[in-house]
Structure formats: C-alpha cells, structure tokens
Coordinates of C-alpha atoms and ligand atoms in Angstrom, one line a residue:
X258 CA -138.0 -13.2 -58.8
X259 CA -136.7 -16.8 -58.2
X260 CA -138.1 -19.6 -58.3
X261 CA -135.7 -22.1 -57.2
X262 CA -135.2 -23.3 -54.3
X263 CA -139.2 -22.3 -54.0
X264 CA -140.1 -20.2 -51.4
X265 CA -143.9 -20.4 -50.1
X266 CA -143.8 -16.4 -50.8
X267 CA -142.0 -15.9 -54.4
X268 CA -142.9 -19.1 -56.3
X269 CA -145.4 -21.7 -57.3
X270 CA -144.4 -25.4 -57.2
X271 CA -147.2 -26.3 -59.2
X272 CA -146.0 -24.3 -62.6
X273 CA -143.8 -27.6 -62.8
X274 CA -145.6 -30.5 -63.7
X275 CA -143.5 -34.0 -62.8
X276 CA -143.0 -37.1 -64.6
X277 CA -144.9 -40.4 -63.1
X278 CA -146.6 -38.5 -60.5
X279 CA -149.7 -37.7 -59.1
X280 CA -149.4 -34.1 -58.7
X281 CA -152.3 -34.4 -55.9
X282 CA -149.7 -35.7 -53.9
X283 CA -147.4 -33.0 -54.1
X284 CA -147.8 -31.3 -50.5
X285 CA -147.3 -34.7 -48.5
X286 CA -144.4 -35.9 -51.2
X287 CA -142.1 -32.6 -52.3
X288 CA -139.5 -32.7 -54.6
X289 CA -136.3 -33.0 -53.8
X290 CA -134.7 -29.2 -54.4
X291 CA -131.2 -30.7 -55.6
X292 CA -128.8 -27.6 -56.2
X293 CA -125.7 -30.0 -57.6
X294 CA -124.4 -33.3 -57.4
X295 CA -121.0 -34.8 -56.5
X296 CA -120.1 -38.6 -57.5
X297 CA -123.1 -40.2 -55.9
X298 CA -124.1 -37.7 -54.0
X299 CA -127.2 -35.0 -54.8
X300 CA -127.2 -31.9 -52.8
X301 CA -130.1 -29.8 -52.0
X302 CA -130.3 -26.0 -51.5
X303 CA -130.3 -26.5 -48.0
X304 CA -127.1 -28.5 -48.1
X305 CA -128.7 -31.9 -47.1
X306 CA -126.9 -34.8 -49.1
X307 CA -129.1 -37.9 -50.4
X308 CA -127.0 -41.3 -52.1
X309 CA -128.0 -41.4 -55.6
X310 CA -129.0 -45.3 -55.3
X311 CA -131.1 -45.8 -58.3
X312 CA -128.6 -43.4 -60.3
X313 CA -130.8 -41.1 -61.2
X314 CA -133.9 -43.5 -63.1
X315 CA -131.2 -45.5 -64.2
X316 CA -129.0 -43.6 -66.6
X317 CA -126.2 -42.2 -64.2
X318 CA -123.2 -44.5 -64.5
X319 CA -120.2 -42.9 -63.4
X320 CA -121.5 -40.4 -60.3
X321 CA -122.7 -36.9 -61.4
X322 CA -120.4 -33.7 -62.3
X323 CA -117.4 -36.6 -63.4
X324 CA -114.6 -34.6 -64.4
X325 CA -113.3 -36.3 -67.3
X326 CA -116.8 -36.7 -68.9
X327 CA -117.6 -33.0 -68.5
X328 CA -114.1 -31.4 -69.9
X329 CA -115.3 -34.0 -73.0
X330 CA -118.1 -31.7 -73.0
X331 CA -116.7 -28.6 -72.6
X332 CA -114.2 -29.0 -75.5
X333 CA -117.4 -30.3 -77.6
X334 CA -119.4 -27.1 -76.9
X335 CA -116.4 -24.9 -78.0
X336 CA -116.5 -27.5 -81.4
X337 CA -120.0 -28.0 -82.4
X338 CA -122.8 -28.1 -80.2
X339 CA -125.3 -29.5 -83.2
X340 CA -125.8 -30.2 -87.2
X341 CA -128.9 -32.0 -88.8
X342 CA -127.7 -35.7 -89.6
X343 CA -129.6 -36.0 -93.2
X344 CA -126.6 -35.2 -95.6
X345 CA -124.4 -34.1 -92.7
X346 CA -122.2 -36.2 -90.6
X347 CA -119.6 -35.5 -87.8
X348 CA -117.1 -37.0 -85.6
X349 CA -118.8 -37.8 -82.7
X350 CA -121.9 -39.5 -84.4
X351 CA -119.7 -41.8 -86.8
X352 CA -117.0 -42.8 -84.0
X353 CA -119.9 -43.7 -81.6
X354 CA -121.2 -45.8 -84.6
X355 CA -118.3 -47.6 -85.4
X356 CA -117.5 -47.9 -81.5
X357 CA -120.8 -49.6 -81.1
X358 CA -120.4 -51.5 -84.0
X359 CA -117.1 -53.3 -82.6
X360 CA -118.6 -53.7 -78.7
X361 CA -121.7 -55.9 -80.9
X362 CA -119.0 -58.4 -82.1
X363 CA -119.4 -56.6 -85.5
X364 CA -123.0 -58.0 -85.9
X365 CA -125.0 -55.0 -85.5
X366 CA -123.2 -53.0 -87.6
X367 CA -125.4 -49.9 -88.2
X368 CA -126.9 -47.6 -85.6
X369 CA -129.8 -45.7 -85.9
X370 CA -130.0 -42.3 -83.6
X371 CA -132.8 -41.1 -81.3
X372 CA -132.9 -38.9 -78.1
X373 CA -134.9 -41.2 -75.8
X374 CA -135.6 -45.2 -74.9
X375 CA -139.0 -44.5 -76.2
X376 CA -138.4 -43.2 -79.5
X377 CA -135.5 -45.7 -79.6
X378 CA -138.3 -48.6 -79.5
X379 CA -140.4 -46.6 -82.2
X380 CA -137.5 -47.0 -84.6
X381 CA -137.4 -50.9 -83.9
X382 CA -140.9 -51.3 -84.0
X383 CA -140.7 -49.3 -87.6
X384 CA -137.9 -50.6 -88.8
X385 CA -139.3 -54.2 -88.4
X386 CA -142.4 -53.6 -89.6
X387 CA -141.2 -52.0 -92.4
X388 CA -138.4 -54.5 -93.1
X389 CA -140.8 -57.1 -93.7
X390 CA -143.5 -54.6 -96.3
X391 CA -140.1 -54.3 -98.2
X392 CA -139.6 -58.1 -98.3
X393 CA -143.7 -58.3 -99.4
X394 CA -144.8 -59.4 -96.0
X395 CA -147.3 -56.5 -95.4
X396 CA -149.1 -59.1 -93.1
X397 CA -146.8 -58.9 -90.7
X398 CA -147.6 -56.3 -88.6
X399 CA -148.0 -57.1 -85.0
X400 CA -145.7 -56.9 -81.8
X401 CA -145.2 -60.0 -79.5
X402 CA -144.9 -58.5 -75.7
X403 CA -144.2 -60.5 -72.5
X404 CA -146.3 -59.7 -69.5
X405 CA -145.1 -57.1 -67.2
X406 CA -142.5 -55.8 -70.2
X407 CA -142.2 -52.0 -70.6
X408 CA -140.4 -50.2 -73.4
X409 CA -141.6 -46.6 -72.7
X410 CA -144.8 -44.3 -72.8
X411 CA -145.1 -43.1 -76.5
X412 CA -148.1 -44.8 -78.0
X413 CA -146.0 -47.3 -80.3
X414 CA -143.4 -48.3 -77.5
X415 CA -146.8 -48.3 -75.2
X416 CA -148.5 -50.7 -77.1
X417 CA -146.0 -53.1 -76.2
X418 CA -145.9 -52.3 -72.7
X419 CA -147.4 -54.3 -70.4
X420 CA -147.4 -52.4 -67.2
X421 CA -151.0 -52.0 -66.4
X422 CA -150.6 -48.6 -64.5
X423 CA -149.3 -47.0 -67.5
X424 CA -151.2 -48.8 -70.5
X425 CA -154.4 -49.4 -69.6
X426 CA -155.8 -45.5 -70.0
X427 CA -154.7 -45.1 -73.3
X428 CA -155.4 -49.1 -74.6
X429 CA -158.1 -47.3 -76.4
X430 CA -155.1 -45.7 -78.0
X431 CA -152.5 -48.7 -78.7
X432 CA -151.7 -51.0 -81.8
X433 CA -152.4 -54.6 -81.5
X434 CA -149.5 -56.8 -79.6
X435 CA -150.0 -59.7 -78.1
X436 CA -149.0 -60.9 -74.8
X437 CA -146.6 -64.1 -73.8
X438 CA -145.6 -65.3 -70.5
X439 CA -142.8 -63.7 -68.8
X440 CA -139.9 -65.8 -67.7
X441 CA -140.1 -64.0 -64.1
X442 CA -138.2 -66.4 -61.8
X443 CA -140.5 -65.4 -59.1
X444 CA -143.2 -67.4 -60.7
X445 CA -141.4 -70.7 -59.8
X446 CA -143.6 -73.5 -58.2
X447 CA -141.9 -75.2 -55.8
X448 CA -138.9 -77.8 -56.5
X449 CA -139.1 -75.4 -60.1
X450 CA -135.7 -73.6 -61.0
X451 CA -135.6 -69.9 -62.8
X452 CA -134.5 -72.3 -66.1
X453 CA -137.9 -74.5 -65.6
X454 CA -139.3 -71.1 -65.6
X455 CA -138.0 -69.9 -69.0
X456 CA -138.6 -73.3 -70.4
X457 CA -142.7 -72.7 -69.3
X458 CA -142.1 -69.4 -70.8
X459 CA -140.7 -70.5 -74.2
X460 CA -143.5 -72.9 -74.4
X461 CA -146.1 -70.3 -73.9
X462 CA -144.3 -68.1 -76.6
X463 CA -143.9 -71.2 -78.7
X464 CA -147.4 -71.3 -79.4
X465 CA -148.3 -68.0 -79.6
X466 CA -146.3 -67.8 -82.2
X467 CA -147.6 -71.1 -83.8
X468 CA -151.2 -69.5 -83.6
X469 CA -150.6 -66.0 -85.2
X470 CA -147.9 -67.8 -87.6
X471 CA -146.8 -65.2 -90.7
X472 CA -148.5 -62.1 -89.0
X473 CA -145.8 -61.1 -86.3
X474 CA -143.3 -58.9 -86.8
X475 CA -140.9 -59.1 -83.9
X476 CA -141.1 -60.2 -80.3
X477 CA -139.7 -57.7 -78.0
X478 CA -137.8 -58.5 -74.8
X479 CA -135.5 -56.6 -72.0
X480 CA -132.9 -59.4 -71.5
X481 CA -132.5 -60.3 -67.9
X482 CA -134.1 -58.1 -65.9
X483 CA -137.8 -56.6 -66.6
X484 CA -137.0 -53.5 -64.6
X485 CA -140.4 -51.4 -64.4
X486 CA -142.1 -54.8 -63.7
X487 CA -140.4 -54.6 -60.2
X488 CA -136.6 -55.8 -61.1
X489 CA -138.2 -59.0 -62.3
X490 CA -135.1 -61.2 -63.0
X491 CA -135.0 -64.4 -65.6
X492 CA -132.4 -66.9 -66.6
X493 CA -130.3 -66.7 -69.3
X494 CA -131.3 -69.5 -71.0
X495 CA -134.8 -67.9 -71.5
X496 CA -132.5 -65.6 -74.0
X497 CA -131.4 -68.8 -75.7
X498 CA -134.3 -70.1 -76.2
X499 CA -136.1 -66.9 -77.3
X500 CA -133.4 -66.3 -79.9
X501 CA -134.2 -70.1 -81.7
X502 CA -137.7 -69.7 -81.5
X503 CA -137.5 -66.4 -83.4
X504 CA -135.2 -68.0 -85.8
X505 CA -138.1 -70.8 -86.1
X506 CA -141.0 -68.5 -86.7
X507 CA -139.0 -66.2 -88.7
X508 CA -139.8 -63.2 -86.8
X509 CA -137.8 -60.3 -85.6
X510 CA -135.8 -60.2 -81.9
X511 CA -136.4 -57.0 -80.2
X512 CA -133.9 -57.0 -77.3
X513 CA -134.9 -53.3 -75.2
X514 CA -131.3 -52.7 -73.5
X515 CA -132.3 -49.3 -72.3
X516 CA -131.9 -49.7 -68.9
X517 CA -130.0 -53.2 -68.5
X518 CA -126.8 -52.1 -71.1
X519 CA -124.0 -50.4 -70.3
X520 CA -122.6 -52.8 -68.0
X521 CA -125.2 -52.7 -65.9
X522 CA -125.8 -56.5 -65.5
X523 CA -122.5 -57.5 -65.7
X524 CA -121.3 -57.5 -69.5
X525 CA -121.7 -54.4 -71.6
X526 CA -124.9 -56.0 -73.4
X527 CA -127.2 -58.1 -70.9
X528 CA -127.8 -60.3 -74.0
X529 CA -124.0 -61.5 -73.7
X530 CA -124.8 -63.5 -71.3
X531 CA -127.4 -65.5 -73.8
X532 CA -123.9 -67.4 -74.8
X533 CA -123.6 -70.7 -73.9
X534 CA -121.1 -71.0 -70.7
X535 CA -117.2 -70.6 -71.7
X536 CA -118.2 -69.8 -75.5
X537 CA -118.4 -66.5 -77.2
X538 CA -121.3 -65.1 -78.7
X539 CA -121.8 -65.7 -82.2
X540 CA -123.8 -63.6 -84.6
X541 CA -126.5 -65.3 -85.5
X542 CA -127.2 -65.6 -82.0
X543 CA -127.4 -61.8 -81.0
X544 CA -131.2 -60.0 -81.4
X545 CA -131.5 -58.1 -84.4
X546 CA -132.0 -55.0 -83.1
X547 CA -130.8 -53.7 -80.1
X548 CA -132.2 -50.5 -78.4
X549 CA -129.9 -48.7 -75.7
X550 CA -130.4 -45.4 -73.8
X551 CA -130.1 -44.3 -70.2
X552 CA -126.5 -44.9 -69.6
X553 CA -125.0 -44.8 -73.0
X554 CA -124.3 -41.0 -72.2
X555 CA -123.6 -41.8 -68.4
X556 CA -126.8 -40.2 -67.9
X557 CA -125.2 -36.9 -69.4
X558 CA -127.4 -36.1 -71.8
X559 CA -130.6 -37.3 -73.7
X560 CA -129.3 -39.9 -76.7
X561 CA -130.2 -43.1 -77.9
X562 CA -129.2 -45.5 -80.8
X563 CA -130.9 -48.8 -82.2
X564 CA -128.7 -51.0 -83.6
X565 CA -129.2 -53.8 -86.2
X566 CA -127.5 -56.1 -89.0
X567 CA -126.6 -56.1 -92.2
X568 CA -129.9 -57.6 -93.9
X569 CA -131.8 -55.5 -92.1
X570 CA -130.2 -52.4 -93.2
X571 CA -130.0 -53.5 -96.7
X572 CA -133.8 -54.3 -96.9
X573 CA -134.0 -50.4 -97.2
X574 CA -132.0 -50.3 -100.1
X575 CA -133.9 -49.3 -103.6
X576 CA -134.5 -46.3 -106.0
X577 CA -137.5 -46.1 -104.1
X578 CA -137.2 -43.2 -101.3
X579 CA -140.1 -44.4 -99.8
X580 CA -138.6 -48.0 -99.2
X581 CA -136.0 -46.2 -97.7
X582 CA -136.4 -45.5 -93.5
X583 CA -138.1 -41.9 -93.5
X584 CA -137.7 -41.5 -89.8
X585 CA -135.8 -38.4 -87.8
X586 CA -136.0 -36.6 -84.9
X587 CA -134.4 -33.2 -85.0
X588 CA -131.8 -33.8 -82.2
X589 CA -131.1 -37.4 -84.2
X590 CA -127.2 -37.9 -83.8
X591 CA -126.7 -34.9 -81.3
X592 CA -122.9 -34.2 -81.0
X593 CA -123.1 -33.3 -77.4
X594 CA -124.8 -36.1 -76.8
X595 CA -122.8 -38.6 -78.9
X596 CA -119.3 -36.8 -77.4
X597 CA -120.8 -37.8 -73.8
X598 CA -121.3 -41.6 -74.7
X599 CA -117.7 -41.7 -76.6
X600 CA -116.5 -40.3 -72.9
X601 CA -118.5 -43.0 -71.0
X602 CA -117.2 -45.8 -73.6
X603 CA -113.2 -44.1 -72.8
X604 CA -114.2 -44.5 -68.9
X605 CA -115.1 -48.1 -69.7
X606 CA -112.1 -49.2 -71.2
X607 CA -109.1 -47.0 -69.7
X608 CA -110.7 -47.9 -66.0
X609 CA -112.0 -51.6 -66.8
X610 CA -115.0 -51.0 -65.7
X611 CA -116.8 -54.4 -66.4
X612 CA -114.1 -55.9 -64.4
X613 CA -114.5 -53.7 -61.2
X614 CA -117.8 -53.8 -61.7
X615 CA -117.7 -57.8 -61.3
X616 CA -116.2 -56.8 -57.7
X617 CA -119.0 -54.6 -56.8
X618 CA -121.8 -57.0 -58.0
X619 CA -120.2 -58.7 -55.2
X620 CA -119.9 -56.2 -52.4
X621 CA -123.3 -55.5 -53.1
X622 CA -124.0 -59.0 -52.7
X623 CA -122.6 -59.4 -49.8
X624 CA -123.4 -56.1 -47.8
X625 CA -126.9 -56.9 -48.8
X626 CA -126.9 -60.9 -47.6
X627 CA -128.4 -59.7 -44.0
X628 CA -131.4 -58.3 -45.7
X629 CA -131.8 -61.2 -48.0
X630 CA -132.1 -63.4 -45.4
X631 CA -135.0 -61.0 -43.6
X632 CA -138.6 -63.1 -43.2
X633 CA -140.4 -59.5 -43.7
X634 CA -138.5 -60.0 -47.6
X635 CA -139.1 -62.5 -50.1
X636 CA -137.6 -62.9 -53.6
X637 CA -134.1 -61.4 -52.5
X638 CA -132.4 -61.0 -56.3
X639 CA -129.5 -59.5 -57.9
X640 CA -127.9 -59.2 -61.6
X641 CA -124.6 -57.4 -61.4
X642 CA -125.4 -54.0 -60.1
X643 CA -128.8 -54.6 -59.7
X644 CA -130.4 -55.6 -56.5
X645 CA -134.1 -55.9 -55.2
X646 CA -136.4 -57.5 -53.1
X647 CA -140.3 -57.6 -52.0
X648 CA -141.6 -56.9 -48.7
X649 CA -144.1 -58.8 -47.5
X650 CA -147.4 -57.1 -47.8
X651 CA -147.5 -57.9 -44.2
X652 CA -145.1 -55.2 -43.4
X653 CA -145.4 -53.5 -46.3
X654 CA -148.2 -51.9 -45.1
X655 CA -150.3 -48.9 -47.5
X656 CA -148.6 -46.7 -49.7
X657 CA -145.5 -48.5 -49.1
X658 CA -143.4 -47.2 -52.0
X659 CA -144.1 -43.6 -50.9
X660 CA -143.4 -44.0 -47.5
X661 CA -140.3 -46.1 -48.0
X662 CA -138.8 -43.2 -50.2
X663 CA -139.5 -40.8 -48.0
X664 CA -138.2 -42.5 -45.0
X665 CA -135.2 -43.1 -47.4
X666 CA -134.5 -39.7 -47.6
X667 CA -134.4 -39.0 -44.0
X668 CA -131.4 -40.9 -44.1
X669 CA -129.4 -39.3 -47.1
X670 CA -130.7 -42.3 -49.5
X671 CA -133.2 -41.7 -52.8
X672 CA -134.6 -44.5 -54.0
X673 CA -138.0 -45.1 -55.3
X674 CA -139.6 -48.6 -54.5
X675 CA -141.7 -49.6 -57.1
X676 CA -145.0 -51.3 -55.4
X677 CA -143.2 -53.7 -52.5
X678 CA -140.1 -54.2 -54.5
X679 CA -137.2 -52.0 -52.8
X680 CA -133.9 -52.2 -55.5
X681 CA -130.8 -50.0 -55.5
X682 CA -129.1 -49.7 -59.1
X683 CA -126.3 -47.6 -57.6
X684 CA -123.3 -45.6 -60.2
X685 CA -120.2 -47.8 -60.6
X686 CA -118.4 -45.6 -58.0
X687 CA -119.0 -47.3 -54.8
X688 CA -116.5 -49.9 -52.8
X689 CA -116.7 -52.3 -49.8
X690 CA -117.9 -49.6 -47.7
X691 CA -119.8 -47.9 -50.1
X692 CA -121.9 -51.1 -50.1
X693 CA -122.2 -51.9 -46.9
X694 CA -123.5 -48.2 -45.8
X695 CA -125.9 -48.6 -48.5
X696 CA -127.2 -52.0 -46.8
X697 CA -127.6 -50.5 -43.6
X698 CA -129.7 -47.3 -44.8
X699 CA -131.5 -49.5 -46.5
X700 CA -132.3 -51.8 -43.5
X701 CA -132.7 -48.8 -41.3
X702 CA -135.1 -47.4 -43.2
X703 CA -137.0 -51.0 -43.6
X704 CA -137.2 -51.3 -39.9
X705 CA -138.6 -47.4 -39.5
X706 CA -141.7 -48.3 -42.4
X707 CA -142.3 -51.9 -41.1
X708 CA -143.1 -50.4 -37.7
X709 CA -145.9 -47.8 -39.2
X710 CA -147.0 -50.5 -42.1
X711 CA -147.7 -52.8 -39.3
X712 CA -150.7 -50.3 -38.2
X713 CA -151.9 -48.8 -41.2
X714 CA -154.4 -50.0 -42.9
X715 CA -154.2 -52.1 -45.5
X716 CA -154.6 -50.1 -48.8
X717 CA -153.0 -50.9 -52.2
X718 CA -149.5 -50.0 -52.4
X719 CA -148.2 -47.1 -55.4
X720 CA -147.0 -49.2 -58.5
X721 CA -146.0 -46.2 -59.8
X722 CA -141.5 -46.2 -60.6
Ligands
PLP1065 C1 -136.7 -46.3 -69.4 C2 -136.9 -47.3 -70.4 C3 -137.5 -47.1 -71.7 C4 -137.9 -45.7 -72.1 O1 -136.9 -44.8 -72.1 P1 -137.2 -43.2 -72.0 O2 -135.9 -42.6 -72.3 O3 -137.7 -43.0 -70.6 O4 -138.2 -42.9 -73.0 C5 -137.7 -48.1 -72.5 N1 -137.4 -49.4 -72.1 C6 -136.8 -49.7 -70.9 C7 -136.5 -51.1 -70.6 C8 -136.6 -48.7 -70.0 O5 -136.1 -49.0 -68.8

C-alpha cells in the first residue's frame, strides 16, 4: 500500500511527525506533497509547481536536481559511499579541508566534521570550553549570546539560543549563557544609524564582559544577519568591534555561519565583510571558529564542518588522550556529503558565482523597491541574497505567517514568514526576471492577506520559522 502522495483511504498523514510544527494544525495547513524538483522549482504529485524562495530552510544554493552536482554524486556512490574518519581518511574529506582552509585566508586551517548546524555549534562550544581546561582555565565555562541569536535546537547549541519560542520549555534544561544586546538595526532611535546601533551594542557587551571577567568562554555571533530572529540585519562594524573586544577580554569568537556562508550575503564568509573598506582581511581579525552548514553541500546532503586556528588546534596536543578532542559523530566526514560540497565549491569558482551573485543582490533589490516603499511594511532590508521586511501588525492581521504562506502557495511561491517578517533567500539561479516575478507574487499575495488581516481579529501572530 502507498503512502505517498497520501490518499484519505490508504494512508495516515500523521505517522509523519514534522519539524517546527504544531501537528494540531495539520488539517488547515497540509504539507506540501513535493514529488521532485527542477532548478527552483518543487513539484507536487499533482503537478502544481511552487518557487523554492527560501531554498529549501536555507541550504539549497544552486536549484534542486543540478546536474553537475548530482553526476559528482553518482560517480561518489560507485567510489565509496562511507568509512569511519578515526584512523581513516579519504579524498573527499581532506580536499574539502584543505579547500576550506585556503577560502579562510589560511587562518582557520583545520576543520572539524559534523552532519548538522547544531552539532556543528556543539563542537565550538566544546572545543572552547575545552581549549581553555587545557590552558588551566577550568573557570571559564560560560557562553556569551546576543538577544534574538539562534544556533540550533540540541541542548548545548540551545542554551545559547535566544529565540524564546524554542528555548524557553527546555531552560529548565540549558547551561548557563548570558545575554548581550543585539546589534539589530531595527532598534535605531531616530537620527541613530545601524553603526550607532552596533556601537550601543558593543557597549552593552563591553561590560558584560567586564562583569563576568575570566569566566567566559566564547561569545557567539551569526555575522550580519540573525536569521531565525526575523532576518534581523546589523552593520559590519558591529563585527569589528566584536572581534577587538574579544581580543580584550581574551575570550573566544564564535561566528555561527550556518545559514549566512556560502555566498549568501555577498562574500563566501559573511565575516569578510568585518574588513575595513578596500583592505583585506587579516588573520588575527577572522573569529576563531567558524561553524558552516546548510549550503556547504548546496543543500545536497546533511554535512557540517567547524573551522578554527592553529593555537586552538594545538591546545589539544599531549600524551594525554583525554586532553585530546574526544568528540564524533558516526556520519563525521561523510564522503557523500563532503563530494557534494567539493561540487558546490567547483560551481563557485568555474561559474563566479560571488560575482553574479553581486548582480542578483541587485535585481532583487530592485524588483523588490515597490514593496519597500509599501506604508503596510516597515524595516524593508536586504544583505546580498537575502531580503525581508515586517508588515505592520495593522495588516498583518492573526496568524499572519500561516496565512501568508498559504496564500503564497496559491501562487506557485513557498515561503515561510517568520511572525510579520516576510523574506525570500531564493537559490543563485534567478535573473532580471526571475526577480521581478518573485516581487510581484510576493506583493500579490501581500495584498490578498492584508485584505482578510484587516478583519480578523487581532491574535498573536506564529513566530514559529
Ligand atoms: C539552521 C541554523 C542552525 C542549526 O542547523 P541545523 O542543521 O538545523 O541543526 C544553527 N545556526 C544557524 C544560524 C542556523 O540558521
């Protein structure tokens, strides 16, 4: 008997319990049956097409079925599909390595694997911890998180999330972290700029960091955009700034790139964009770790890598096993995986992507300019190939995020507000028009919501991704 697509008759949606969801609301808000995808497109078993707009929770890069990434798989399943990486090693793993290695300026020159941006942040968190036990600073052992940061939902990455909706059951649960000002722009006062913002912001951690002096181990951070908080977007110079301050207080830099690598802000690492403006990045001033995920496999396959310098790695080093970092997963270094991310980084140089991608940022921006300029919006914001803004609670009406994504798909776009903030983080596959019919989908299906949201009653929105 099948169960897919589900029939009323043969099958039982509810054997399938989904991510993020309140299964309750399954009847009025059914998933998507999507049979395949093509480039940006997901098709369902009926045929219907939807435009793949947030790329699949952020870890499609290149459109789905891509050719050229799946023969790389193909040829790597006829190879080796998977060996233990403790006394084993293989091509894919130590290529992605070394590739990695070279894209970090040569500063973060040894990647740890993991299979997902959550366990990715365990490793960090560890590794810092631990880093500073071998160095005799067993004091150190709390986590600085900014307000509305989120690094995943395992209990160490959760404990320095700071998305109420998904921390606040289990705080019961969670480590100690403490909580600094985020550099949101959005918090401006009037006349302020987004860099009087992250000067506020630097302040706030400033002290923190003054008062719990000697007992933190690393402040963690998604550089330029806080994208669970609602595409929350910050200056650059906040990065700056954050980088010194760590260097003052001696403590670990923590910079989550799982959803904002990969080119997705406009250089391969958002933190590139912490250089000062015509000068390259040197390497005292990159984080010490840095976590990616999501798109390193062009949303292919589950894989994720921290990376981190020289006297991090070398704080491990002792006839001692136990100094040593006792951490695996048993997918860790996954050739399948790693093969698919050696693909994406082929894509990104053969096709110069961060350079086309400079050309969408503005397509987007200017297919999207109507809407910015909309009194039901506010807070109209984009980084590279990122765009969002907040509807008015006005028009926004109850259960907005629901309502918007369902009217969405009426009109062959998925995307998944989070709260008021609509965002697109579209695959790097779209061009002028591309952008433009995107912009009026979007619009479209603003004006359809707004005119129900004006007669609902109000009634907190989903924050619910
Ligand atoms: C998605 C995400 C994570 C968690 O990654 P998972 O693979 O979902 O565990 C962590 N940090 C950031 C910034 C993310 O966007």
């Amino acid at each position: 008997m099948s169960t897919f697509p589900y029939s009323a008759a043969a099958s039982d949606p509810r054997n399938l319990w989904h991510p993020c969801t309140q299964m309750q609301r399954l009847p009025a808000v059914p998933p998507l049956q999507i049979a395949r995808g093509s480039g940006p497109w997901l098709i369902d078993a009926a045929g219907r097409r939807y435009y793949d707009a947030i790329s699949s929770w952020w870890v499609n890069l290149f459109g789905h079925a891509h050719p050229g990434i799946g023969a790389a798989l193909k040829d790597q399943l006829d190879t080796l599909e998977h060996v233990m990486l403790a006394g084993c090693v293989h091509r894919p793993a130590a290529e992605l390595a070394e590739r990695l290695s070279t894209l970090a300026g040569g500063a973060l020159g040894h990647a740890f694997y993991a299979s997902d941006g959550a366990s990715a942040m365990e490793i960090a968190l560890k590794m810092s911890f631990h880093y500073w036990r071998n160095r005799g600073q067993t004091q150190r052992r709390t986590f600085v998180r900014l307000r509305g940061g989120y690094h995943g939902e395992t209990l160490g990455a959760l404990a320095v999330t700071d998305v109420q909706i998904f921390r606040d059951v289990y705080a019961p649960l969670l480590a100690q972290s403490h909580v600094a000002m985020s550099p949101d722009a959005r918090q401006a006062v009037p006349g302020e700029t987004a860099d009087g913002v992250a000067a506020r912001a630097l302040a706030d951690l400033d002290a923190l960091l003054a008062k719990h002096a000697g007992t933190v181990a690393a402040v963690v951070v998604e550089p330029l955009v806080q994208c669970a908080a609602g595409m929350a977007m910050h200056d650059a110079a906040y990065l700056r700034g954050l980088r010194a301050l760590c260097d003052r207080h001696d403590v670990h830099l923590i910079a989550d790139e799982i959803a904002v690598g990969c080119g997705r802000t406009g250089t391969f690492f958002a933190w590139e964009q912490a250089a000062a403006q015509g000068q390259p990045l040197v390497a005292a001033q990159r984080p010490d770790f840095v976590c990616l995920s999501k798109g390193i496999t062009a949303g292919y396959l589950p894989l994720s890598v921290v990376l981190t310098r020289t006297a991090v790695y070398e704080a491990f080093l002792d006839d001692s096993v136990a100094r040593g970092f006792l951490h695996s997963h048993s997918y860790t270094g996954n050739p399948l995986a790693c093969r698919a991310a050696l693909a994406a980084l082929d894509l990104f140089e053969r096709e110069s992507v961060l350079e086309h991608n400079r050309e969408r940022a503005r397509w987007l921006q200017q297919a999207f300019a109507p809407l910015a300029a909309d009194p039901r919006v506010e807070h109209a914001r984009q980084r590279g190939l990122i765009w969002a803004c907040d509807v008015r609670e006005h028009w926004a009406g109850a259960r907005f995020a629901e309502r918007f994504h369902l009217a969405a798909r009426e009109r062959e776009l998925l995307v998944r507000p989070i709260g008021n903030t609509v965002y697109l983080m579209p695959p790097y596959v779209f061009d002028a028009d591309g952008a433009r019919w995107l912009a009026e989908r979007v619009a479209d299906t603003l004006d359809a919501v707004c005119r129900e949201g004006a007669v609902s009653d109000p009634e907190p929105s989903s924050h619910v991704a």
